[in-house]
PDB file of C-alpha atoms and ligand atoms in Angstrom:
ATOM      1  CA  MET A   1     -21.351 -35.618 -40.621  1.00  0.00           C
ATOM      2  CA  ASP A   2     -21.916 -37.797 -37.613  1.00  0.00           C
ATOM      3  CA  TRP A   3     -18.481 -38.952 -36.703  1.00  0.00           C
ATOM      4  CA  LYS A   4     -19.707 -40.879 -33.677  1.00  0.00           C
ATOM      5  CA  ILE A   5     -21.966 -43.112 -35.834  1.00  0.00           C
ATOM      6  CA  ARG A   6     -19.163 -43.745 -38.358  1.00  0.00           C
ATOM      7  CA  ARG A   7     -16.850 -44.526 -35.379  1.00  0.00           C
ATOM      8  CA  LEU A   8     -19.169 -47.081 -33.665  1.00  0.00           C
ATOM      9  CA  LYS A   9     -19.895 -48.655 -37.161  1.00  0.00           C
ATOM     10  CA  MET A  10     -15.977 -48.951 -37.512  1.00  0.00           C
ATOM     11  CA  VAL A  11     -15.892 -50.740 -34.072  1.00  0.00           C
ATOM     12  CA  GLU A  12     -18.680 -53.227 -34.924  1.00  0.00           C
ATOM     13  CA  GLU A  13     -17.803 -53.894 -38.560  1.00  0.00           C
ATOM     14  CA  GLN A  14     -14.075 -53.889 -38.520  1.00  0.00           C
ATOM     15  CA  LEU A  15     -13.026 -54.896 -35.095  1.00  0.00           C
ATOM     16  CA  LYS A  16     -15.629 -56.886 -33.117  1.00  0.00           C
ATOM     17  CA  SER A  17     -16.608 -58.863 -36.344  1.00  0.00           C
ATOM     18  CA  ARG A  18     -12.815 -59.891 -36.833  1.00  0.00           C
ATOM     19  CA  GLY A  19     -12.454 -61.171 -33.265  1.00  0.00           C
ATOM     20  CA  ILE A  20     -11.300 -57.966 -31.380  1.00  0.00           C
ATOM     21  CA  ASP A  21     -12.830 -58.654 -27.908  1.00  0.00           C
ATOM     22  CA  ASP A  22     -10.805 -56.649 -25.437  1.00  0.00           C
ATOM     23  CA  GLU A  23     -13.618 -54.317 -24.161  1.00  0.00           C
ATOM     24  CA  ARG A  24     -11.171 -51.746 -23.098  1.00  0.00           C
ATOM     25  CA  VAL A  25      -9.618 -51.420 -26.636  1.00  0.00           C
ATOM     26  CA  LEU A  26     -13.096 -51.331 -28.194  1.00  0.00           C
ATOM     27  CA  LYS A  27     -14.181 -48.625 -25.737  1.00  0.00           C
ATOM     28  CA  ALA A  28     -11.075 -46.507 -26.309  1.00  0.00           C
ATOM     29  CA  MET A  29     -11.302 -46.831 -30.166  1.00  0.00           C
ATOM     30  CA  GLY A  30     -14.947 -46.011 -29.886  1.00  0.00           C
ATOM     31  CA  LYS A  31     -14.032 -42.832 -28.149  1.00  0.00           C
ATOM     32  CA  VAL A  32     -10.953 -41.434 -29.940  1.00  0.00           C
ATOM     33  CA  LYS A  33     -11.676 -38.980 -32.745  1.00  0.00           C
ATOM     34  CA  ARG A  34      -9.731 -40.682 -35.492  1.00  0.00           C
ATOM     35  CA  HIS A  35     -11.005 -38.001 -37.985  1.00  0.00           C
ATOM     36  CA  GLU A  36      -9.069 -35.312 -36.078  1.00  0.00           C
ATOM     37  CA  PHE A  37      -5.827 -37.080 -36.750  1.00  0.00           C
ATOM     38  CA  VAL A  38      -5.922 -37.084 -40.485  1.00  0.00           C
ATOM     39  CA  GLU A  39      -5.682 -34.206 -42.899  1.00  0.00           C
ATOM     40  CA  GLU A  40      -8.681 -32.376 -44.216  1.00  0.00           C
ATOM     41  CA  ALA A  41      -8.743 -34.084 -47.576  1.00  0.00           C
ATOM     42  CA  PHE A  42      -8.982 -37.709 -45.945  1.00  0.00           C
ATOM     43  CA  LYS A  43     -11.251 -36.801 -43.089  1.00  0.00           C
ATOM     44  CA  ILE A  44     -14.172 -38.386 -44.848  1.00  0.00           C
ATOM     45  CA  GLN A  45     -12.120 -41.755 -45.127  1.00  0.00           C
ATOM     46  CA  ALA A  46     -11.033 -41.795 -41.558  1.00  0.00           C
ATOM     47  CA  TYR A  47     -13.144 -44.479 -40.330  1.00  0.00           C
ATOM     48  CA  ASN A  48     -12.603 -46.748 -43.454  1.00  0.00           C
ATOM     49  CA  ASP A  49     -10.997 -50.213 -43.275  1.00  0.00           C
ATOM     50  CA  ILE A  50      -7.740 -48.831 -44.689  1.00  0.00           C
ATOM     51  CA  ALA A  51      -4.502 -47.035 -43.656  1.00  0.00           C
ATOM     52  CA  LEU A  52      -4.255 -43.456 -44.848  1.00  0.00           C
ATOM     53  CA  PRO A  53      -1.341 -41.176 -45.893  1.00  0.00           C
ATOM     54  CA  ILE A  54      -0.374 -38.582 -43.237  1.00  0.00           C
ATOM     55  CA  GLY A  55       2.404 -36.945 -45.518  1.00  0.00           C
ATOM     56  CA  TYR A  56       6.146 -37.460 -45.605  1.00  0.00           C
ATOM     57  CA  GLY A  57       5.780 -40.902 -46.882  1.00  0.00           C
ATOM     58  CA  GLN A  58       4.145 -42.054 -43.626  1.00  0.00           C
ATOM     59  CA  THR A  59       0.728 -43.495 -42.763  1.00  0.00           C
ATOM     60  CA  ILE A  60      -1.803 -43.925 -39.934  1.00  0.00           C
ATOM     61  CA  SER A  61      -2.453 -47.478 -39.575  1.00  0.00           C
ATOM     62  CA  GLN A  62      -5.686 -49.338 -40.459  1.00  0.00           C
ATOM     63  CA  PRO A  63      -8.079 -49.221 -37.465  1.00  0.00           C
ATOM     64  CA  TYR A  64      -7.759 -53.134 -37.347  1.00  0.00           C
ATOM     65  CA  THR A  65      -3.921 -53.084 -37.057  1.00  0.00           C
ATOM     66  CA  VAL A  66      -4.159 -50.591 -34.372  1.00  0.00           C
ATOM     67  CA  ALA A  67      -6.729 -52.670 -32.287  1.00  0.00           C
ATOM     68  CA  LYS A  68      -4.645 -55.819 -32.876  1.00  0.00           C
ATOM     69  CA  MET A  69      -1.412 -54.263 -31.696  1.00  0.00           C
ATOM     70  CA  THR A  70      -3.138 -52.548 -28.740  1.00  0.00           C
ATOM     71  CA  CYS A  71      -4.646 -55.901 -27.682  1.00  0.00           C
ATOM     72  CA  ALA A  72      -1.363 -57.602 -28.026  1.00  0.00           C
ATOM     73  CA  LEU A  73       0.218 -55.032 -25.636  1.00  0.00           C
ATOM     74  CA  MET A  74      -2.204 -55.930 -22.852  1.00  0.00           C
ATOM     75  CA  VAL A  75      -2.017 -52.298 -21.314  1.00  0.00           C
ATOM     76  CA  GLU A  76      -3.418 -51.759 -17.961  1.00  0.00           C
ATOM     77  CA  GLU A  77      -4.276 -48.324 -16.440  1.00  0.00           C
ATOM     78  CA  GLY A  78      -1.535 -46.364 -15.098  1.00  0.00           C
ATOM     79  CA  MET A  79       1.182 -48.221 -16.945  1.00  0.00           C
ATOM     80  CA  LYS A  80       4.108 -46.409 -18.489  1.00  0.00           C
ATOM     81  CA  VAL A  81       4.113 -47.038 -22.245  1.00  0.00           C
ATOM     82  CA  LEU A  82       6.748 -45.972 -24.785  1.00  0.00           C
ATOM     83  CA  GLU A  83       5.646 -45.776 -28.410  1.00  0.00           C
ATOM     84  CA  ILE A  84       8.212 -45.355 -31.231  1.00  0.00           C
ATOM     85  CA  GLY A  85       6.669 -43.707 -34.230  1.00  0.00           C
ATOM     86  CA  THR A  86       4.009 -41.084 -33.103  1.00  0.00           C
ATOM     87  CA  GLY A  87       2.940 -40.403 -36.603  1.00  0.00           C
ATOM     88  CA  SER A  88      -0.526 -38.869 -36.512  1.00  0.00           C
ATOM     89  CA  GLY A  89      -0.749 -39.395 -32.804  1.00  0.00           C
ATOM     90  CA  TYR A  90      -3.734 -41.640 -33.049  1.00  0.00           C
ATOM     91  CA  GLN A  91      -2.201 -44.706 -31.520  1.00  0.00           C
ATOM     92  CA  ALA A  92      -0.809 -42.638 -28.555  1.00  0.00           C
ATOM     93  CA  ALA A  93      -4.371 -41.330 -27.981  1.00  0.00           C
ATOM     94  CA  VAL A  94      -5.876 -44.731 -27.978  1.00  0.00           C
ATOM     95  CA  LEU A  95      -3.264 -45.855 -25.340  1.00  0.00           C
ATOM     96  CA  ALA A  96      -3.972 -42.632 -23.338  1.00  0.00           C
ATOM     97  CA  GLU A  97      -7.627 -43.221 -23.513  1.00  0.00           C
ATOM     98  CA  MET A  98      -7.042 -46.592 -21.901  1.00  0.00           C
ATOM     99  CA  GLY A  99      -5.441 -44.727 -18.871  1.00  0.00           C
ATOM    100  CA  ALA A 100      -1.732 -45.359 -19.816  1.00  0.00           C
ATOM    101  CA  GLU A 101       0.935 -42.785 -19.185  1.00  0.00           C
ATOM    102  CA  VAL A 102       2.198 -42.360 -22.661  1.00  0.00           C
ATOM    103  CA  TYR A 103       5.719 -41.453 -24.003  1.00  0.00           C
ATOM    104  CA  SER A 104       5.924 -41.402 -27.747  1.00  0.00           C
ATOM    105  CA  ILE A 105       8.787 -40.416 -30.153  1.00  0.00           C
ATOM    106  CA  GLU A 106       8.837 -39.174 -33.702  1.00  0.00           C
ATOM    107  CA  ARG A 107      11.599 -38.612 -36.090  1.00  0.00           C
ATOM    108  CA  ILE A 108      10.000 -36.341 -38.533  1.00  0.00           C
ATOM    109  CA  GLN A 109       9.715 -32.861 -37.232  1.00  0.00           C
ATOM    110  CA  PRO A 110       6.383 -31.616 -38.981  1.00  0.00           C
ATOM    111  CA  LEU A 111       4.502 -34.846 -37.875  1.00  0.00           C
ATOM    112  CA  TYR A 112       5.897 -34.224 -34.359  1.00  0.00           C
ATOM    113  CA  PHE A 113       4.468 -30.695 -34.323  1.00  0.00           C
ATOM    114  CA  ARG A 114       1.112 -31.833 -35.883  1.00  0.00           C
ATOM    115  CA  ALA A 115       0.658 -34.611 -33.249  1.00  0.00           C
ATOM    116  CA  LEU A 116       1.637 -32.185 -30.486  1.00  0.00           C
ATOM    117  CA  LYS A 117      -1.005 -29.813 -31.713  1.00  0.00           C
ATOM    118  CA  VAL A 118      -3.927 -32.381 -31.968  1.00  0.00           C
ATOM    119  CA  LEU A 119      -3.156 -34.244 -28.741  1.00  0.00           C
ATOM    120  CA  ASN A 120      -3.361 -30.917 -26.844  1.00  0.00           C
ATOM    121  CA  LYS A 121      -6.481 -29.863 -28.670  1.00  0.00           C
ATOM    122  CA  LEU A 122      -8.182 -33.132 -27.615  1.00  0.00           C
ATOM    123  CA  ARG A 123      -6.763 -32.752 -24.174  1.00  0.00           C
ATOM    124  CA  TYR A 124      -4.664 -35.862 -24.074  1.00  0.00           C
ATOM    125  CA  PHE A 125      -2.449 -34.565 -21.324  1.00  0.00           C
ATOM    126  CA  ASN A 126      -1.099 -38.073 -20.358  1.00  0.00           C
ATOM    127  CA  VAL A 127       1.044 -38.101 -23.641  1.00  0.00           C
ATOM    128  CA  LYS A 128       4.446 -36.700 -23.836  1.00  0.00           C
ATOM    129  CA  LEU A 129       6.104 -36.484 -27.089  1.00  0.00           C
ATOM    130  CA  ARG A 130       9.751 -36.174 -28.061  1.00  0.00           C
ATOM    131  CA  LEU A 131      11.316 -35.448 -31.433  1.00  0.00           C
ATOM    132  CA  GLY A 132      14.285 -37.751 -32.297  1.00  0.00           C
ATOM    133  CA  ASP A 133      15.415 -41.258 -33.193  1.00  0.00           C
ATOM    134  CA  GLY A 134      13.313 -43.527 -31.087  1.00  0.00           C
ATOM    135  CA  THR A 135      15.453 -46.559 -31.663  1.00  0.00           C
ATOM    136  CA  LEU A 136      17.589 -45.032 -28.799  1.00  0.00           C
ATOM    137  CA  GLY A 137      14.464 -45.050 -26.673  1.00  0.00           C
ATOM    138  CA  TRP A 138      13.840 -42.504 -23.967  1.00  0.00           C
ATOM    139  CA  PRO A 139      16.506 -43.462 -21.186  1.00  0.00           C
ATOM    140  CA  GLU A 140      15.588 -40.586 -18.751  1.00  0.00           C
ATOM    141  CA  GLU A 141      11.902 -42.097 -18.408  1.00  0.00           C
ATOM    142  CA  ALA A 142      12.980 -45.774 -18.267  1.00  0.00           C
ATOM    143  CA  PRO A 143      12.010 -48.484 -17.376  1.00  0.00           C
ATOM    144  CA  PHE A 144       8.633 -48.959 -19.256  1.00  0.00           C
ATOM    145  CA  ASP A 145       5.999 -51.502 -18.612  1.00  0.00           C
ATOM    146  CA  ARG A 146       5.175 -51.580 -22.280  1.00  0.00           C
ATOM    147  CA  ILE A 147       6.941 -50.571 -25.538  1.00  0.00           C
ATOM    148  CA  LEU A 148       5.262 -50.449 -28.976  1.00  0.00           C
ATOM    149  CA  ILE A 149       7.142 -49.891 -32.072  1.00  0.00           C
ATOM    150  CA  THR A 150       4.759 -48.873 -34.877  1.00  0.00           C
ATOM    151  CA  ALA A 151       7.382 -48.946 -37.709  1.00  0.00           C
ATOM    152  CA  GLY A 152       9.192 -52.086 -39.101  1.00  0.00           C
ATOM    153  CA  GLY A 153      12.877 -52.761 -38.671  1.00  0.00           C
ATOM    154  CA  PRO A 154      15.404 -55.577 -39.151  1.00  0.00           C
ATOM    155  CA  LYS A 155      15.644 -56.450 -35.477  1.00  0.00           C
ATOM    156  CA  VAL A 156      14.544 -55.141 -31.993  1.00  0.00           C
ATOM    157  CA  PRO A 157      16.733 -52.163 -31.022  1.00  0.00           C
ATOM    158  CA  GLU A 158      19.015 -53.258 -28.092  1.00  0.00           C
ATOM    159  CA  PRO A 159      18.394 -49.924 -26.145  1.00  0.00           C
ATOM    160  CA  LEU A 160      14.702 -50.659 -26.190  1.00  0.00           C
ATOM    161  CA  LEU A 161      15.066 -54.049 -24.791  1.00  0.00           C
ATOM    162  CA  ASP A 162      17.056 -52.594 -22.123  1.00  0.00           C
ATOM    163  CA  GLN A 163      14.567 -49.857 -21.282  1.00  0.00           C
ATOM    164  CA  LEU A 164      11.776 -52.592 -20.935  1.00  0.00           C
ATOM    165  CA  LYS A 165      10.863 -53.534 -17.405  1.00  0.00           C
ATOM    166  CA  VAL A 166      11.310 -57.084 -16.108  1.00  0.00           C
ATOM    167  CA  GLY A 167       7.948 -58.459 -16.571  1.00  0.00           C
ATOM    168  CA  GLY A 168       7.243 -56.146 -19.468  1.00  0.00           C
ATOM    169  CA  ILE A 169       5.927 -56.501 -23.045  1.00  0.00           C
ATOM    170  CA  LEU A 170       7.383 -55.145 -26.290  1.00  0.00           C
ATOM    171  CA  ILE A 171       5.560 -55.386 -29.581  1.00  0.00           C
ATOM    172  CA  MET A 172       7.284 -54.626 -33.075  1.00  0.00           C
ATOM    173  CA  PRO A 173       6.938 -55.567 -36.641  1.00  0.00           C
ATOM    174  CA  VAL A 174      10.342 -57.268 -37.307  1.00  0.00           C
ATOM    175  CA  GLY A 175      11.566 -58.259 -40.849  1.00  0.00           C
ATOM    176  CA  LYS A 176      14.826 -58.764 -42.752  1.00  0.00           C
ATOM    177  CA  LYS A 177      13.120 -57.178 -45.795  1.00  0.00           C
ATOM    178  CA  LYS A 178      11.605 -53.714 -45.885  1.00  0.00           C
ATOM    179  CA  ARG A 179       7.758 -53.571 -45.831  1.00  0.00           C
ATOM    180  CA  GLU A 180       7.563 -57.258 -44.994  1.00  0.00           C
ATOM    181  CA  GLN A 181       7.395 -58.023 -41.253  1.00  0.00           C
ATOM    182  CA  ASN A 182       6.029 -60.305 -38.691  1.00  0.00           C
ATOM    183  CA  LEU A 183       4.589 -58.859 -35.564  1.00  0.00           C
ATOM    184  CA  ILE A 184       6.713 -59.931 -32.665  1.00  0.00           C
ATOM    185  CA  ARG A 185       5.578 -59.959 -28.952  1.00  0.00           C
ATOM    186  CA  ILE A 186       8.490 -59.969 -26.558  1.00  0.00           C
ATOM    187  CA  ARG A 187       8.154 -60.733 -22.841  1.00  0.00           C
ATOM    188  CA  LYS A 188      10.990 -59.833 -20.752  1.00  0.00           C
ATOM    189  CA  GLU A 189      11.481 -62.037 -17.661  1.00  0.00           C
ATOM    190  CA  ARG A 190      14.485 -62.198 -15.299  1.00  0.00           C
ATOM    191  CA  GLY A 191      17.415 -62.993 -17.444  1.00  0.00           C
ATOM    192  CA  LYS A 192      15.251 -64.294 -20.262  1.00  0.00           C
ATOM    193  CA  ILE A 193      13.551 -63.108 -23.451  1.00  0.00           C
ATOM    194  CA  PHE A 194      10.356 -64.962 -24.705  1.00  0.00           C
ATOM    195  CA  GLU A 195       9.455 -64.246 -28.200  1.00  0.00           C
ATOM    196  CA  GLU A 196       6.150 -64.925 -30.000  1.00  0.00           C
ATOM    197  CA  ASP A 197       5.161 -64.416 -33.632  1.00  0.00           C
ATOM    198  CA  LEU A 198       1.753 -62.746 -34.071  1.00  0.00           C
ATOM    199  CA  GLY A 199       1.608 -63.014 -37.959  1.00  0.00           C
ATOM    200  CA  PRO A 200       2.635 -60.982 -41.109  1.00  0.00           C
ATOM    201  CA  VAL A 201       2.128 -57.228 -41.210  1.00  0.00           C
ATOM    202  CA  LYS A 202       3.226 -54.393 -43.344  1.00  0.00           C
ATOM    203  CA  PHE A 203       4.678 -51.292 -41.914  1.00  0.00           C
ATOM    204  CA  VAL A 204       6.672 -48.304 -42.956  1.00  0.00           C
ATOM    205  CA  ASP A 205      10.376 -48.349 -42.175  1.00  0.00           C
ATOM    206  CA  LEU A 206      11.885 -47.781 -38.691  1.00  0.00           C
ATOM    207  CA  ILE A 207      14.936 -45.602 -39.576  1.00  0.00           C
ATOM    208  CA  GLY A 208      17.570 -44.941 -37.162  1.00  0.00           C
ATOM    209  CA  VAL A 209      20.631 -46.028 -35.508  1.00  0.00           C
ATOM    210  CA  TYR A 210      19.136 -49.348 -34.512  1.00  0.00           C
ATOM    211  CA  GLY A 211      16.829 -49.438 -37.463  1.00  0.00           C
ATOM    212  CA  TRP A 212      17.208 -49.170 -41.296  1.00  0.00           C
ATOM    213  CA  GLU A 213      19.467 -46.510 -42.769  1.00  0.00           C
ATOM    214  CA  ASN A 214      17.900 -43.487 -43.956  1.00  0.00           C
TER     215      ASN A 214
HETATM  216  N1  SAM B 301       1.516 -44.682 -34.629  1.00  0.00           N
HETATM  217  C1  SAM B 301       1.311 -43.890 -35.729  1.00  0.00           C
HETATM  218  C2  SAM B 301      -0.179 -43.299 -35.777  1.00  0.00           C
HETATM  219  O1  SAM B 301      -1.082 -43.669 -34.871  1.00  0.00           O
HETATM  220  O2  SAM B 301      -0.436 -42.536 -36.547  1.00  0.00           O
HETATM  221  C3  SAM B 301       1.456 -44.526 -37.084  1.00  0.00           C
HETATM  222  C4  SAM B 301       3.012 -44.687 -37.327  1.00  0.00           C
HETATM  223  S1  SAM B 301       3.452 -44.705 -38.912  1.00  0.00           S
HETATM  224  C5  SAM B 301       3.026 -46.420 -39.338  1.00  0.00           C
HETATM  225  C6  SAM B 301       5.437 -44.895 -38.386  1.00  0.00           C
HETATM  226  C7  SAM B 301       6.093 -43.817 -37.866  1.00  0.00           C
HETATM  227  O3  SAM B 301       7.328 -44.015 -37.337  1.00  0.00           O
HETATM  228  C8  SAM B 301       6.196 -42.699 -38.958  1.00  0.00           C
HETATM  229  O4  SAM B 301       5.527 -41.358 -38.486  1.00  0.00           O
HETATM  230  C9  SAM B 301       7.767 -42.568 -38.942  1.00  0.00           C
HETATM  231  O5  SAM B 301       8.167 -41.286 -39.290  1.00  0.00           O
HETATM  232  C10 SAM B 301       8.083 -42.998 -37.618  1.00  0.00           C
HETATM  233  N2  SAM B 301       9.457 -43.399 -37.302  1.00  0.00           N
HETATM  234  C11 SAM B 301      10.287 -44.357 -38.182  1.00  0.00           C
HETATM  235  N3  SAM B 301      11.407 -44.485 -37.671  1.00  0.00           N
HETATM  236  C12 SAM B 301      11.490 -43.772 -36.446  1.00  0.00           C
HETATM  237  C13 SAM B 301      12.483 -43.639 -35.463  1.00  0.00           C
HETATM  238  N4  SAM B 301      13.503 -44.203 -35.356  1.00  0.00           N
HETATM  239  N5  SAM B 301      12.095 -42.830 -34.283  1.00  0.00           N
HETATM  240  C14 SAM B 301      10.693 -42.280 -34.322  1.00  0.00           C
HETATM  241  N6  SAM B 301      10.011 -42.416 -35.304  1.00  0.00           N
HETATM  242  C15 SAM B 301      10.110 -43.140 -36.276  1.00  0.00           C
END
């Protein structure tokens, strides 16, 4: 199986052809071994144009969705990025590949351990993982240049807004109904929050103190 060929085909046919034009995002997604982040039975589908199950009712997002969110985040090398919802660890690896210093939180223990293992195996040493409720953020490491929430909640958790740097960007799927959200981009300026709607998305639930109830 030539994974590299499949991966580069994914970049051409699913990302470039749909208007993803940030070369750094395309390069990173052309490098990260997505097939390592899914279970054996799904490896063959790893570069398909779909989200895939990762167990415990959770998913690894469709490659296009990862690309769209990563572009919207406007990450630069050396930035401190907080991700909520490590899941498989794939999105964290894409951010790490772009040179970010990544902090990622997952609430489901077996997913946390699996992501820890694969990120270590692939030598992504610029990713730090934590097990817990990501809606509370990672106060000891705040403030963050960028915050990415990869699960959908009813509103942006207050602690995450507090932990975002002035001048920082936060991306989150927000919706009053479960599994129906709009991707929201927030820019924090001195004393002001600017909000943009980047269109409809469908994410699994953000569960926690500042998310949905379990
Ligand atoms: N970014 C992941 C990837 O690259 O595989 C995909 C994330 S998946 C769509 C959403 C993840 O968010 C799930 O693994 C879920 O357990 C996690 N999650 C939901 N609520 C959370 C919370 N409060 N704190 C941390 N993780 C949470």
